Coordinates of C-alpha atoms in Angstrom, one line a residue:
M1 CA 19.3 -16.2 -25.4
M2 CA 17.8 -13.4 -24.3
L3 CA 16.6 -13.5 -20.7
Q4 CA 13.4 -11.7 -20.1
P5 CA 13.3 -9.0 -17.4
T6 CA 12.5 -10.4 -12.9
S7 CA 9.2 -8.1 -11.8
A8 CA 11.8 -6.9 -9.4
E9 CA 14.3 -5.6 -12.5
I10 CA 11.1 -4.1 -13.7
R11 CA 10.0 -2.5 -10.7
A12 CA 13.1 -0.9 -10.5
T13 CA 13.3 0.6 -13.4
L14 CA 10.2 1.9 -12.9
V15 CA 11.0 3.8 -9.9
D16 CA 14.4 5.0 -11.2
A17 CA 11.6 6.6 -14.2
L18 CA 9.5 8.0 -11.8
Q19 CA 12.7 9.7 -10.0
L20 CA 14.1 10.9 -12.8
D21 CA 10.3 12.2 -13.9
L22 CA 9.1 14.0 -10.6
V23 CA 12.7 14.9 -8.3
G24 CA 15.2 14.9 -11.2
P25 CA 19.0 12.8 -11.3
K26 CA 20.5 10.9 -8.9
P27 CA 23.6 11.8 -7.7
D28 CA 24.8 8.8 -9.3
D29 CA 23.1 9.5 -12.5
L30 CA 26.2 10.4 -14.8
E31 CA 24.3 9.8 -17.9
H32 CA 21.8 13.3 -16.9
A33 CA 23.9 14.9 -14.8
E34 CA 24.7 17.7 -17.1
E35 CA 21.6 17.4 -18.7
I36 CA 19.7 21.1 -20.0
L37 CA 15.9 21.8 -19.9
T38 CA 13.6 23.3 -22.2
Q39 CA 11.4 24.7 -19.3
A40 CA 12.2 26.3 -15.7
P41 CA 13.3 23.7 -13.1
S42 CA 10.8 24.3 -10.5
K43 CA 7.9 23.4 -13.3
W44 CA 9.9 20.4 -14.6
Y45 CA 9.9 18.9 -11.6
L46 CA 7.5 18.6 -9.0
T47 CA 9.1 18.0 -5.7
G48 CA 12.9 17.4 -4.4
F49 CA 13.9 21.5 -4.6
L50 CA 13.9 24.0 -1.7
A51 CA 13.5 27.2 -2.1
P52 CA 15.0 30.8 -0.9
F53 CA 14.5 31.1 2.7
G54 CA 12.2 34.3 3.3
A55 CA 11.5 34.5 -0.3
K56 CA 8.4 36.5 -1.2
P57 CA 5.0 33.7 -1.0
G58 CA 4.6 34.8 -4.7
D59 CA 8.2 33.8 -5.7
R60 CA 7.6 29.9 -3.1
S61 CA 4.2 28.9 -5.1
D62 CA 3.1 27.4 -8.4
D63 CA 1.7 30.3 -10.6
E64 CA -0.4 27.4 -11.8
G65 CA -0.8 25.4 -8.4
D66 CA -4.5 26.2 -7.8
V67 CA -6.1 26.4 -11.3
E68 CA -9.9 25.9 -10.9
P69 CA -11.3 22.7 -12.6
Q70 CA -13.4 23.3 -15.6
E71 CA -16.9 23.0 -14.3
L72 CA -19.1 20.7 -16.3
G73 CA -21.7 22.2 -19.3
A74 CA -24.6 23.1 -18.1
G75 CA -26.3 19.6 -20.5
A76 CA -23.7 17.6 -18.4
T77 CA -23.3 15.5 -15.7
S78 CA -20.2 13.9 -14.3
E79 CA -20.2 9.8 -13.8
D80 CA -21.1 9.8 -10.5
S81 CA -23.3 13.0 -10.1
Q82 CA -20.5 14.8 -7.8
T83 CA -19.7 18.7 -8.0
P84 CA -15.8 19.2 -8.2
E85 CA -14.4 19.9 -5.0
V86 CA -13.6 22.9 -4.9
A87 CA -9.2 24.4 -5.1
P88 CA -7.2 25.1 -1.8
A89 CA -8.2 28.5 -1.5
R90 CA -4.2 28.5 -0.2
K91 CA -1.2 28.0 -2.3
A92 CA 1.2 25.7 -1.0
L93 CA 4.3 27.6 -0.2
F94 CA 7.9 25.5 -1.7
P95 CA 9.8 24.0 1.0
A96 CA 12.6 25.6 2.0
S97 CA 14.2 22.9 4.2
M98 CA 14.3 19.4 4.8
G99 CA 15.9 17.1 7.4
L100 CA 16.0 14.7 9.6
S101 CA 16.2 13.9 13.7
F102 CA 17.9 11.1 15.6
L103 CA 18.8 9.4 18.5
L104 CA 22.8 9.1 19.4
S105 CA 24.5 7.5 22.1
P106 CA 26.7 9.3 24.7
Q107 CA 30.1 7.8 22.5
T108 CA 29.1 9.9 19.4
Q109 CA 31.3 13.1 19.8
A110 CA 31.2 13.5 15.3
L111 CA 28.9 12.9 12.3
T112 CA 29.7 12.6 8.8
A113 CA 26.9 14.7 6.6
T114 CA 27.1 14.4 3.1
V115 CA 24.9 17.0 0.9
H116 CA 23.6 16.6 -3.1
W117 CA 21.9 19.0 -5.0
A118 CA 22.0 20.6 -8.0
D119 CA 21.8 24.2 -9.1
Y120 CA 20.4 25.2 -13.0
K121 CA 21.7 28.1 -14.8
P122 CA 20.4 29.8 -17.5
I123 CA 21.3 29.2 -20.3
E124 CA 20.0 30.7 -24.7
L125 CA 19.3 27.7 -27.0
A126 CA 18.7 27.8 -30.4
S127 CA 16.1 26.2 -31.9
Q128 CA 17.8 24.0 -34.3
D129 CA 19.1 22.6 -30.6
L130 CA 15.8 21.3 -29.7
E131 CA 14.2 18.0 -30.3
V132 CA 11.3 19.8 -31.5
E133 CA 11.6 22.5 -33.9
A134 CA 9.4 24.7 -35.2
P135 CA 9.1 24.1 -39.2
S136 CA 7.5 28.1 -39.6
D137 CA 10.6 29.5 -38.1
P138 CA 12.8 30.2 -41.4
K139 CA 15.4 32.0 -38.7
P140 CA 17.1 29.6 -35.3
R141 CA 15.6 31.1 -32.2
Q142 CA 17.6 32.5 -29.5
L143 CA 15.3 30.2 -26.1
Q144 CA 16.4 30.2 -22.8
G145 CA 17.5 26.9 -21.2
W146 CA 18.4 25.5 -18.3
Q147 CA 21.8 23.4 -17.4
R148 CA 22.1 21.2 -14.3
L149 CA 25.2 22.1 -12.2
P150 CA 25.5 18.7 -9.8
Q151 CA 27.2 19.7 -6.4
T152 CA 28.5 17.6 -3.8
V153 CA 29.6 18.5 0.0
S154 CA 31.1 16.7 2.7
L155 CA 31.0 18.5 6.1
R156 CA 32.0 17.1 9.7
V157 CA 29.4 17.8 12.5
P158 CA 31.0 18.0 16.1
I159 CA 28.5 17.0 18.5
Q160 CA 29.1 18.5 21.7
P161 CA 27.7 17.6 25.3
E162 CA 26.2 21.0 25.9
Q163 CA 25.3 22.1 22.1
D164 CA 22.6 23.7 21.3
S165 CA 22.3 24.6 18.3
C166 CA 24.4 25.9 15.1
A167 CA 24.8 26.5 11.9
I168 CA 27.4 25.2 9.9
E169 CA 27.4 27.2 5.8
I170 CA 28.3 24.7 3.0
P171 CA 31.6 26.1 1.9
G172 CA 31.7 27.5 -1.5
G173 CA 29.2 30.4 -1.7
S174 CA 26.4 27.6 -2.1
G175 CA 24.3 29.6 0.3
L176 CA 23.1 26.7 1.7
T177 CA 23.3 26.2 5.5
L178 CA 23.1 23.0 7.9
V179 CA 21.5 23.9 11.0
V180 CA 22.0 21.5 13.8
N181 CA 19.6 21.5 17.0
C182 CA 21.1 18.9 19.6
R183 CA 19.2 18.3 23.2
P184 CA 18.8 15.5 25.7
V185 CA 17.4 12.7 26.0
V186 CA 15.8 12.1 29.4
D187 CA 13.7 8.8 29.6
P188 CA 14.5 5.9 31.4
R189 CA 14.5 3.8 28.6
F190 CA 17.6 5.0 27.2
E191 CA 20.9 5.4 28.7
T192 CA 21.6 8.2 30.5
G193 CA 23.5 10.9 28.1
T194 CA 21.5 10.2 24.8
R195 CA 20.8 13.1 22.8
S196 CA 18.4 13.9 20.1
V197 CA 19.8 15.2 17.0
S198 CA 17.7 17.1 14.3
I199 CA 20.0 18.2 10.6
F200 CA 18.4 20.5 8.8
L201 CA 19.6 21.6 4.8
V202 CA 18.2 24.9 4.6
N203 CA 18.4 27.8 1.1
Y204 CA 19.3 30.8 2.6
R205 CA 20.3 32.0 -1.0
Q206 CA 18.8 35.4 -2.1
M207 CA 16.0 35.8 -4.7
P208 CA 17.3 37.1 -7.6
N209 CA 14.7 39.8 -10.0
S210 CA 14.4 37.5 -12.7
D211 CA 15.1 33.6 -13.7
K212 CA 14.3 32.8 -9.6
D213 CA 14.9 28.9 -10.3
A214 CA 18.8 30.2 -10.7
A215 CA 18.6 30.5 -6.5
F216 CA 16.1 27.0 -6.2
A217 CA 17.8 24.3 -4.6
F218 CA 17.1 20.7 -6.9
Q219 CA 17.4 17.3 -6.0
T220 CA 18.2 18.3 -2.1
C221 CA 20.0 15.0 -0.4
L222 CA 21.2 14.7 3.5
I223 CA 22.5 11.1 4.0
V224 CA 24.2 11.3 8.1
Q225 CA 26.7 9.1 8.9
C226 CA 27.7 8.2 12.8
R227 CA 30.8 5.5 12.9
E228 CA 29.2 4.7 16.7
G229 CA 25.5 4.0 14.9
F230 CA 22.4 5.0 15.6
V231 CA 20.5 4.7 18.6
P232 CA 16.7 2.7 18.2
R233 CA 14.0 3.3 19.3
S234 CA 10.1 2.6 18.9
D235 CA 6.8 4.1 17.7
L236 CA 5.2 4.9 21.3
R237 CA 1.5 6.4 19.1
G238 CA -0.5 3.4 19.9
L239 CA 1.4 2.9 23.4
D240 CA -1.9 4.4 25.0
S241 CA -3.9 5.2 22.2
K242 CA -7.6 4.3 22.8
D243 CA -7.8 4.1 18.5
P244 CA -7.7 0.0 18.8
D245 CA -5.9 0.0 15.2
E246 CA -3.6 2.1 16.7
A247 CA -3.1 -0.1 19.9
I248 CA -2.9 -3.2 17.4
A249 CA -0.6 -1.7 15.6
S250 CA 2.2 -0.9 18.5
L251 CA 1.4 -4.4 19.7
Q252 CA 1.9 -6.4 16.4
Y253 CA 5.3 -3.8 15.5
R254 CA 6.7 -4.0 18.9
H255 CA 9.7 -5.4 18.2
D256 CA 9.9 -3.3 15.3
Y257 CA 11.9 0.1 15.4
E258 CA 13.2 3.1 13.8
F259 CA 16.7 5.2 13.7
A260 CA 15.1 8.1 12.2
V261 CA 12.9 10.6 10.9
G262 CA 12.3 12.9 8.4
H263 CA 11.0 16.7 7.9
N264 CA 9.5 17.7 5.0
V265 CA 11.1 14.9 3.3
S266 CA 11.5 10.7 4.0
V267 CA 14.3 9.3 5.4
L268 CA 15.6 5.5 4.0
T269 CA 17.5 3.6 6.9
H270 CA 17.7 -0.4 7.9
A271 CA 17.6 -2.2 11.2
P272 CA 20.1 -4.1 13.3
L273 CA 20.5 -7.8 13.1
T274 CA 21.9 -8.1 16.4
P275 CA 20.9 -6.9 20.1
S276 CA 21.0 -3.2 19.8
P277 CA 23.3 -1.0 22.4
A278 CA 19.9 0.4 23.9
P279 CA 17.2 -1.9 23.7
I280 CA 14.0 -0.6 23.2
Q281 CA 11.3 -2.1 25.8
G282 CA 13.3 -5.7 26.7
E283 CA 11.7 -7.3 24.2
G284 CA 14.3 -8.9 22.7
N285 CA 15.9 -8.1 18.7
A286 CA 14.6 -6.6 16.2
P287 CA 13.3 -8.5 13.3
A288 CA 15.6 -8.5 9.9
P289 CA 14.0 -6.8 7.1
F290 CA 14.4 -7.5 3.8
S291 CA 16.2 -5.0 1.2
P292 CA 14.1 -3.8 -1.9
D293 CA 15.8 -6.7 -4.3
G294 CA 14.8 -8.9 -2.1
R295 CA 18.3 -9.8 0.5
R296 CA 18.6 -9.6 3.9
V297 CA 19.6 -6.7 5.9
G298 CA 22.8 -7.6 6.5
D299 CA 23.7 -10.1 3.8
E300 CA 27.0 -8.5 2.5
G301 CA 26.4 -4.9 3.5
V302 CA 22.9 -4.3 1.8
S303 CA 20.1 -2.0 3.2
P304 CA 17.3 -0.1 1.9
S305 CA 19.3 3.2 1.5
G306 CA 22.2 1.6 0.6
S307 CA 23.9 2.2 3.6
Q308 CA 27.1 0.9 5.6
V309 CA 26.4 -2.1 8.1
G310 CA 28.4 -1.6 11.1
A311 CA 30.3 -4.5 12.3
E312 CA 27.7 -5.3 15.6
G313 CA 24.6 -5.0 12.4
N314 CA 24.1 -1.5 13.7
C315 CA 22.8 1.4 11.4
T316 CA 25.1 3.5 10.4
E317 CA 23.6 5.7 7.7
V318 CA 20.8 7.2 6.8
C319 CA 19.5 9.2 4.0
T320 CA 17.2 11.8 3.1
T321 CA 14.3 10.3 -0.2
W322 CA 12.2 12.4 -2.0
I323 CA 10.6 8.8 -2.8
P324 CA 10.5 6.3 0.2
I325 CA 10.7 2.4 -0.3
A326 CA 10.4 -0.1 1.4
A327 CA 10.0 -4.5 0.5
V328 CA 7.0 -5.9 1.5
P329 CA 7.4 -9.3 2.4
K330 CA 4.7 -11.8 1.0
V331 CA 2.1 -13.2 2.5
E332 CA 2.3 -16.8 2.4
A333 CA 0.0 -19.5 5.0
T334 CA 1.3 -21.9 7.0
P335 CA 1.0 -25.3 5.8
L336 CA -1.8 -27.8 7.0
P337 CA -0.4 -30.9 5.9
M338 CA -3.1 -32.4 7.7
V339 CA -6.3 -30.2 6.3
Q340 CA -7.7 -30.6 3.0
L341 CA -7.8 -27.5 1.2
G342 CA -9.1 -29.1 -1.9
M343 CA -12.2 -27.9 -3.8
E344 CA -13.1 -30.8 -5.4
A345 CA -12.0 -33.2 -2.8
L346 CA -14.4 -31.4 -0.3
A347 CA -17.0 -31.8 -2.9
A348 CA -16.3 -34.9 -3.9
A349 CA -16.3 -35.8 0.4
A350 CA -19.0 -39.0 0.7
N351 CA -20.3 -37.8 3.9
V352 CA -20.2 -35.2 6.7
D353 CA -18.0 -37.9 9.0
A354 CA -15.6 -37.4 5.7
I355 CA -15.6 -34.4 5.3
R356 CA -14.8 -33.7 9.2
Q357 CA -11.8 -35.6 9.2
M358 CA -10.3 -33.1 6.6
L359 CA -11.7 -30.2 8.1
N360 CA -11.3 -30.6 12.4
P361 CA -7.1 -30.5 11.7
M362 CA -8.5 -26.4 10.8
V363 CA -9.5 -26.1 14.5
A364 CA -6.9 -27.7 16.0
E365 CA -3.8 -25.7 14.8
Y366 CA -5.8 -23.2 14.7
R367 CA -6.4 -23.4 18.8
T368 CA -2.7 -24.6 19.1
W369 CA -1.7 -21.5 17.7
I370 CA -4.0 -19.2 19.8
T371 CA -2.1 -21.2 22.9
A372 CA 1.4 -20.5 22.1
Q373 CA 0.7 -17.1 21.2
A374 CA -1.1 -16.4 24.8
N375 CA 2.5 -17.9 26.3
T376 CA 3.9 -15.7 24.6
P377 CA 5.3 -12.9 27.2
I378 CA 4.7 -9.7 26.5
A379 CA 6.4 -6.5 28.6
S380 CA 4.3 -3.3 28.9
P381 CA 0.8 -4.1 30.2
Q382 CA -0.8 -2.0 27.8
A383 CA 0.1 -4.3 25.3
N384 CA -0.8 -7.6 27.0
N385 CA -4.0 -6.5 27.1
V386 CA -4.2 -5.9 23.6
A387 CA -2.9 -8.9 23.5
Q388 CA -5.5 -10.4 25.7
A389 CA -8.5 -8.8 23.6
L390 CA -7.1 -10.4 20.1
L391 CA -6.6 -14.0 21.4
N392 CA -10.3 -13.6 22.8
D393 CA -11.3 -12.3 19.5
A394 CA -9.1 -15.8 18.3
R395 CA -10.6 -18.1 20.3
R396 CA -14.6 -16.9 19.4
A397 CA -13.4 -17.3 15.6
C398 CA -12.3 -21.0 15.8
D399 CA -15.5 -22.0 18.1
R400 CA -17.6 -20.2 15.1
I401 CA -14.8 -22.8 12.7
E402 CA -15.1 -25.6 14.9
A403 CA -19.3 -24.5 14.5
G404 CA -19.4 -24.3 10.9
I405 CA -18.1 -27.7 10.3
N406 CA -20.8 -29.0 13.1
A407 CA -23.1 -27.6 10.8
L408 CA -22.6 -29.2 8.0
A409 CA -24.2 -32.5 9.8
D410 CA -27.2 -30.9 8.0
P411 CA -28.1 -32.5 4.9
Q412 CA -29.0 -29.3 3.1
V413 CA -26.0 -27.0 4.0
L414 CA -23.4 -30.2 3.2
A415 CA -25.4 -29.8 -0.2
A416 CA -24.8 -26.7 -0.8
F417 CA -21.0 -26.6 0.5
Q418 CA -20.2 -29.4 -1.3
I419 CA -22.3 -28.0 -4.4
A420 CA -20.1 -24.4 -3.9
N421 CA -17.0 -26.0 -3.8
R422 CA -17.6 -27.6 -6.9
A423 CA -18.7 -25.1 -8.3
V424 CA -16.3 -22.4 -7.2
A425 CA -13.7 -25.5 -8.8
I426 CA -14.9 -25.1 -12.2
A427 CA -14.6 -21.1 -11.9
R428 CA -10.9 -21.5 -11.0
R429 CA -10.5 -24.4 -14.2
R430 CA -12.0 -22.3 -16.5
Q431 CA -10.2 -19.1 -15.4
L432 CA -7.0 -20.4 -15.6
S433 CA -7.9 -21.8 -18.9
Q434 CA -8.7 -18.9 -19.6
E435 CA -5.1 -16.9 -18.8
A436 CA -3.1 -20.2 -20.1
N437 CA -5.0 -21.3 -23.4
H438 CA -4.9 -24.4 -21.9
P439 CA -8.1 -27.3 -21.6
P440 CA -9.5 -26.5 -17.6
E441 CA -8.5 -30.6 -16.9
H442 CA -5.3 -29.6 -17.8
F443 CA -4.4 -28.4 -13.8
T444 CA -4.1 -29.5 -10.7
P445 CA -7.1 -29.6 -8.6
P446 CA -7.6 -26.0 -7.5
A447 CA -7.7 -25.4 -3.5
W448 CA -8.5 -22.4 -1.0
R449 CA -6.0 -21.1 1.2
P450 CA -6.5 -21.7 4.7
F451 CA -8.3 -18.3 5.1
Q452 CA -10.7 -18.6 2.6
L453 CA -12.2 -21.9 3.9
A454 CA -11.7 -20.4 7.1
F455 CA -13.6 -17.1 6.2
I456 CA -16.3 -19.1 4.6
L457 CA -17.2 -21.9 7.5
L458 CA -16.6 -19.4 10.6
N459 CA -19.8 -17.7 8.3
L460 CA -21.7 -21.0 7.6
V461 CA -24.0 -21.1 10.9
S462 CA -25.0 -17.6 10.6
I463 CA -26.7 -17.6 6.7
A464 CA -27.7 -20.9 7.0
Q465 CA -29.7 -20.5 10.3
P466 CA -31.4 -16.6 10.5
D467 CA -31.8 -16.9 14.4
C468 CA -28.3 -17.1 14.6
G469 CA -26.4 -14.3 17.1
D470 CA -23.1 -13.7 15.0
R471 CA -25.3 -12.5 12.0
G472 CA -24.6 -8.7 14.1
I473 CA -21.0 -9.4 13.1
V474 CA -19.6 -8.1 9.9
D475 CA -16.5 -10.0 9.6
L476 CA -13.6 -7.8 7.1
L477 CA -11.3 -9.7 5.2
F478 CA -8.3 -7.9 5.6
F479 CA -5.8 -9.4 3.0
P480 CA -2.6 -7.8 0.4
T481 CA -4.0 -8.0 -3.1
G482 CA -4.0 -10.8 -4.7
G483 CA -4.3 -13.3 -1.5
G484 CA -7.8 -14.3 -2.2
K485 CA -10.0 -12.0 -1.8
T486 CA -12.6 -12.5 -3.9
E487 CA -12.6 -16.0 -4.4
A488 CA -13.2 -15.9 -1.1
Y489 CA -15.9 -14.1 -0.4
L490 CA -17.6 -15.6 -3.9
G491 CA -17.4 -19.0 -2.2
L492 CA -19.6 -18.1 0.4
A493 CA -21.9 -16.5 -2.1
A494 CA -22.2 -19.4 -3.7
F495 CA -23.2 -21.4 -0.7
T496 CA -25.1 -19.0 -0.1
L497 CA -27.1 -18.9 -3.4
V498 CA -27.3 -22.6 -3.3
L499 CA -28.5 -23.5 -0.1
R500 CA -31.4 -20.4 -0.3
R501 CA -32.7 -23.0 -3.1
L502 CA -32.7 -25.8 -1.3
Q503 CA -34.5 -24.4 1.2
H504 CA -36.8 -22.3 0.0
P505 CA -37.7 -24.4 -3.2
G506 CA -39.8 -22.2 -6.2
I507 CA -40.5 -18.6 -6.9
Q508 CA -39.4 -18.6 -3.2
S509 CA -35.8 -18.4 -4.1
A510 CA -35.8 -16.5 -6.6
G511 CA -34.7 -12.7 -6.7
L512 CA -32.0 -10.7 -5.2
S513 CA -29.6 -13.1 -2.3
V514 CA -26.2 -11.3 -2.9
L515 CA -25.4 -7.8 -3.2
M516 CA -21.6 -6.8 -4.3
R517 CA -20.2 -2.9 -3.8
Y518 CA -17.1 -1.5 -5.5
T519 CA -16.0 1.7 -4.1
L520 CA -12.8 1.4 -6.5
R521 CA -14.1 1.4 -10.0
L522 CA -11.4 0.0 -11.9
L523 CA -11.8 -3.1 -10.0
T524 CA -15.9 -3.3 -11.3
L525 CA -15.0 -5.5 -14.4
D526 CA -12.0 -7.3 -12.3
Q527 CA -14.7 -8.3 -10.0
L528 CA -17.7 -8.8 -12.7
E529 CA -16.0 -11.6 -14.5
R530 CA -14.9 -13.2 -11.7
A531 CA -18.5 -13.2 -11.0
A532 CA -20.0 -14.2 -13.7
R533 CA -17.7 -17.1 -14.2
L534 CA -18.9 -18.7 -10.4
I535 CA -22.9 -17.5 -11.3
C536 CA -22.0 -19.2 -15.2
A537 CA -20.9 -21.9 -13.2
L538 CA -23.4 -22.6 -10.4
E539 CA -26.2 -22.5 -13.9
L540 CA -24.6 -25.3 -15.1
E541 CA -24.8 -27.5 -12.0
R542 CA -28.6 -26.4 -11.8
Q543 CA -29.2 -27.3 -15.4
T544 CA -27.7 -30.9 -14.3
D545 CA -30.2 -31.2 -11.4
P546 CA -33.2 -28.3 -12.0
I547 CA -35.5 -30.4 -9.6
K548 CA -32.5 -29.9 -6.5
L549 CA -31.8 -26.8 -7.4
G550 CA -34.7 -25.0 -9.2
Q551 CA -36.1 -23.8 -12.6
W552 CA -35.5 -20.7 -12.6
P553 CA -31.7 -19.5 -13.8
F554 CA -29.0 -18.6 -11.9
E555 CA -29.0 -14.7 -12.8
I556 CA -26.5 -11.5 -12.5
G557 CA -27.0 -8.2 -13.1
L558 CA -24.9 -4.7 -12.6
W559 CA -25.6 -1.3 -11.8
V560 CA -23.0 1.4 -12.9
G561 CA -24.1 4.6 -12.3
Q562 CA -26.8 6.8 -14.0
G563 CA -24.2 7.4 -16.9
A564 CA -24.9 3.8 -17.9
T565 CA -27.7 2.6 -16.3
P566 CA -30.8 5.4 -15.0
N567 CA -31.4 6.2 -11.7
R568 CA -35.2 6.4 -11.4
L569 CA -37.8 4.9 -13.8
G570 CA -39.8 7.9 -14.4
K571 CA -43.1 8.3 -16.8
R572 CA -44.6 9.4 -19.0
G573 CA -44.5 13.3 -18.7
D574 CA -41.7 13.5 -16.8
K575 CA -38.9 15.6 -18.0
D576 CA -35.3 13.9 -16.9
E577 CA -34.4 12.5 -20.3
N578 CA -31.8 10.6 -17.4
S579 CA -34.8 8.1 -16.2
A580 CA -35.6 4.7 -17.4
Y581 CA -38.4 5.2 -19.4
A582 CA -37.2 8.5 -21.3
R583 CA -34.5 6.6 -22.6
T584 CA -36.2 3.5 -23.3
V585 CA -38.8 5.2 -26.0
A586 CA -35.6 7.5 -26.7
F587 CA -34.4 3.8 -28.1

């Protein structure tokens, strides 16, 4: 029996295919180690190569890099009626160097640098050697191909206290050089004698008159090993930043460190599992990240870059990469066993007291969490100020959630909340039925994620009471893809639609109630399908009790731009063939 590949295996296969397509073979790719290309490698691959330093701009750029986009015809219009962006006036030059920077402890006297790259030499190919032959050619034609020659060199890089900079030529007449810059770090956060080191791989080859790609270095990779371990440092960009996003990120990631930064390239590394020899900010140990295959870094010597983990968990190896990879842990909600999250259970609650018993534990759990965060010491005064502002926002959000629960004492608000829960549950069961080809009653009762239910309760008062001061607040649902944002705002939309009909019976409740705008066109069909499913569920609810929910059906509409729906109504005599009048007459 053949096992189906896991999502991690499929993702790894896609990443390898992307690497092979954009950069070229990896150093350990034996299958393509000596590949033959039928086109110049600088046109075959998009990145990962170094052009000769000092070459003319015409030799260090793509001849087709700034082709003007085709203009639309006189009678054509773009889907969103926007003019294409103008191509840049200057050509982008291929890089001639790449490297990385890191910090070293005073005990480090030498590093080991391993350089991987590939040279391509022009060769003659016969047409029958190619995968696609030209049937019109009676005789074999001599065509130019490019043969890959993999190269690997390991060097010892001495680190001297008095050293400022030096250049180490890579042996074998490669024309490549390692340029090393070393300077002391004057910062009380680090041990005296700590040094900042930058290592660059530079292409100093001479550009030939023809076959310029022969002077390029392709699939370049620089690996640096330090037996004593690299010194970690935190990102201080947001420490004193006036940008709230930067300041919040600095607070939330204050325990995360970096060991190296790339120049013209990215770097793969890993974080320590034990206290680092030079702790930063004095706030504890860095959390152990995870490797791309899901294992914790340090387990069985695993790191995202495939580097070796030292005996004490220190980072001992960093390497450059043209396609950076990072594992993003899955976001899962903390279990709240005392909170009733079932949609159908909330919809079937006998009265408001029963619902309060179901939902009040959420407020208590949230306040407990806020208190725990407030009691967490933070060494940095700037970070502490940011933390206090966030905690104040959290307390206000908690109060709004509690106010939303209390608002259910209004019979109309309670009825709208319960009908919305029932409609979302019906839509959810129908979606599962379509995906799994089972009847809707086959599935377990749908339940809210905690943040979804909190978001709905957070906004109940501001929707139910037009004079509420919270109507001036825009609440942003910031959550990973697939986490349930759509279902959360659709639940709130269902509550709004139903409450409007309960508060304003008759024709006054008709008309546009909810406006959804998608900035990404690829989301439109998916979001339309899910919203339409909810509207159908609401319409079924209305048909069961038209006296309560009105005679006018629940409806949904879609506008997707001038290409599908007119922007103007128009009138007789207009010359705008895209108006609604012109299209209606033509139809």
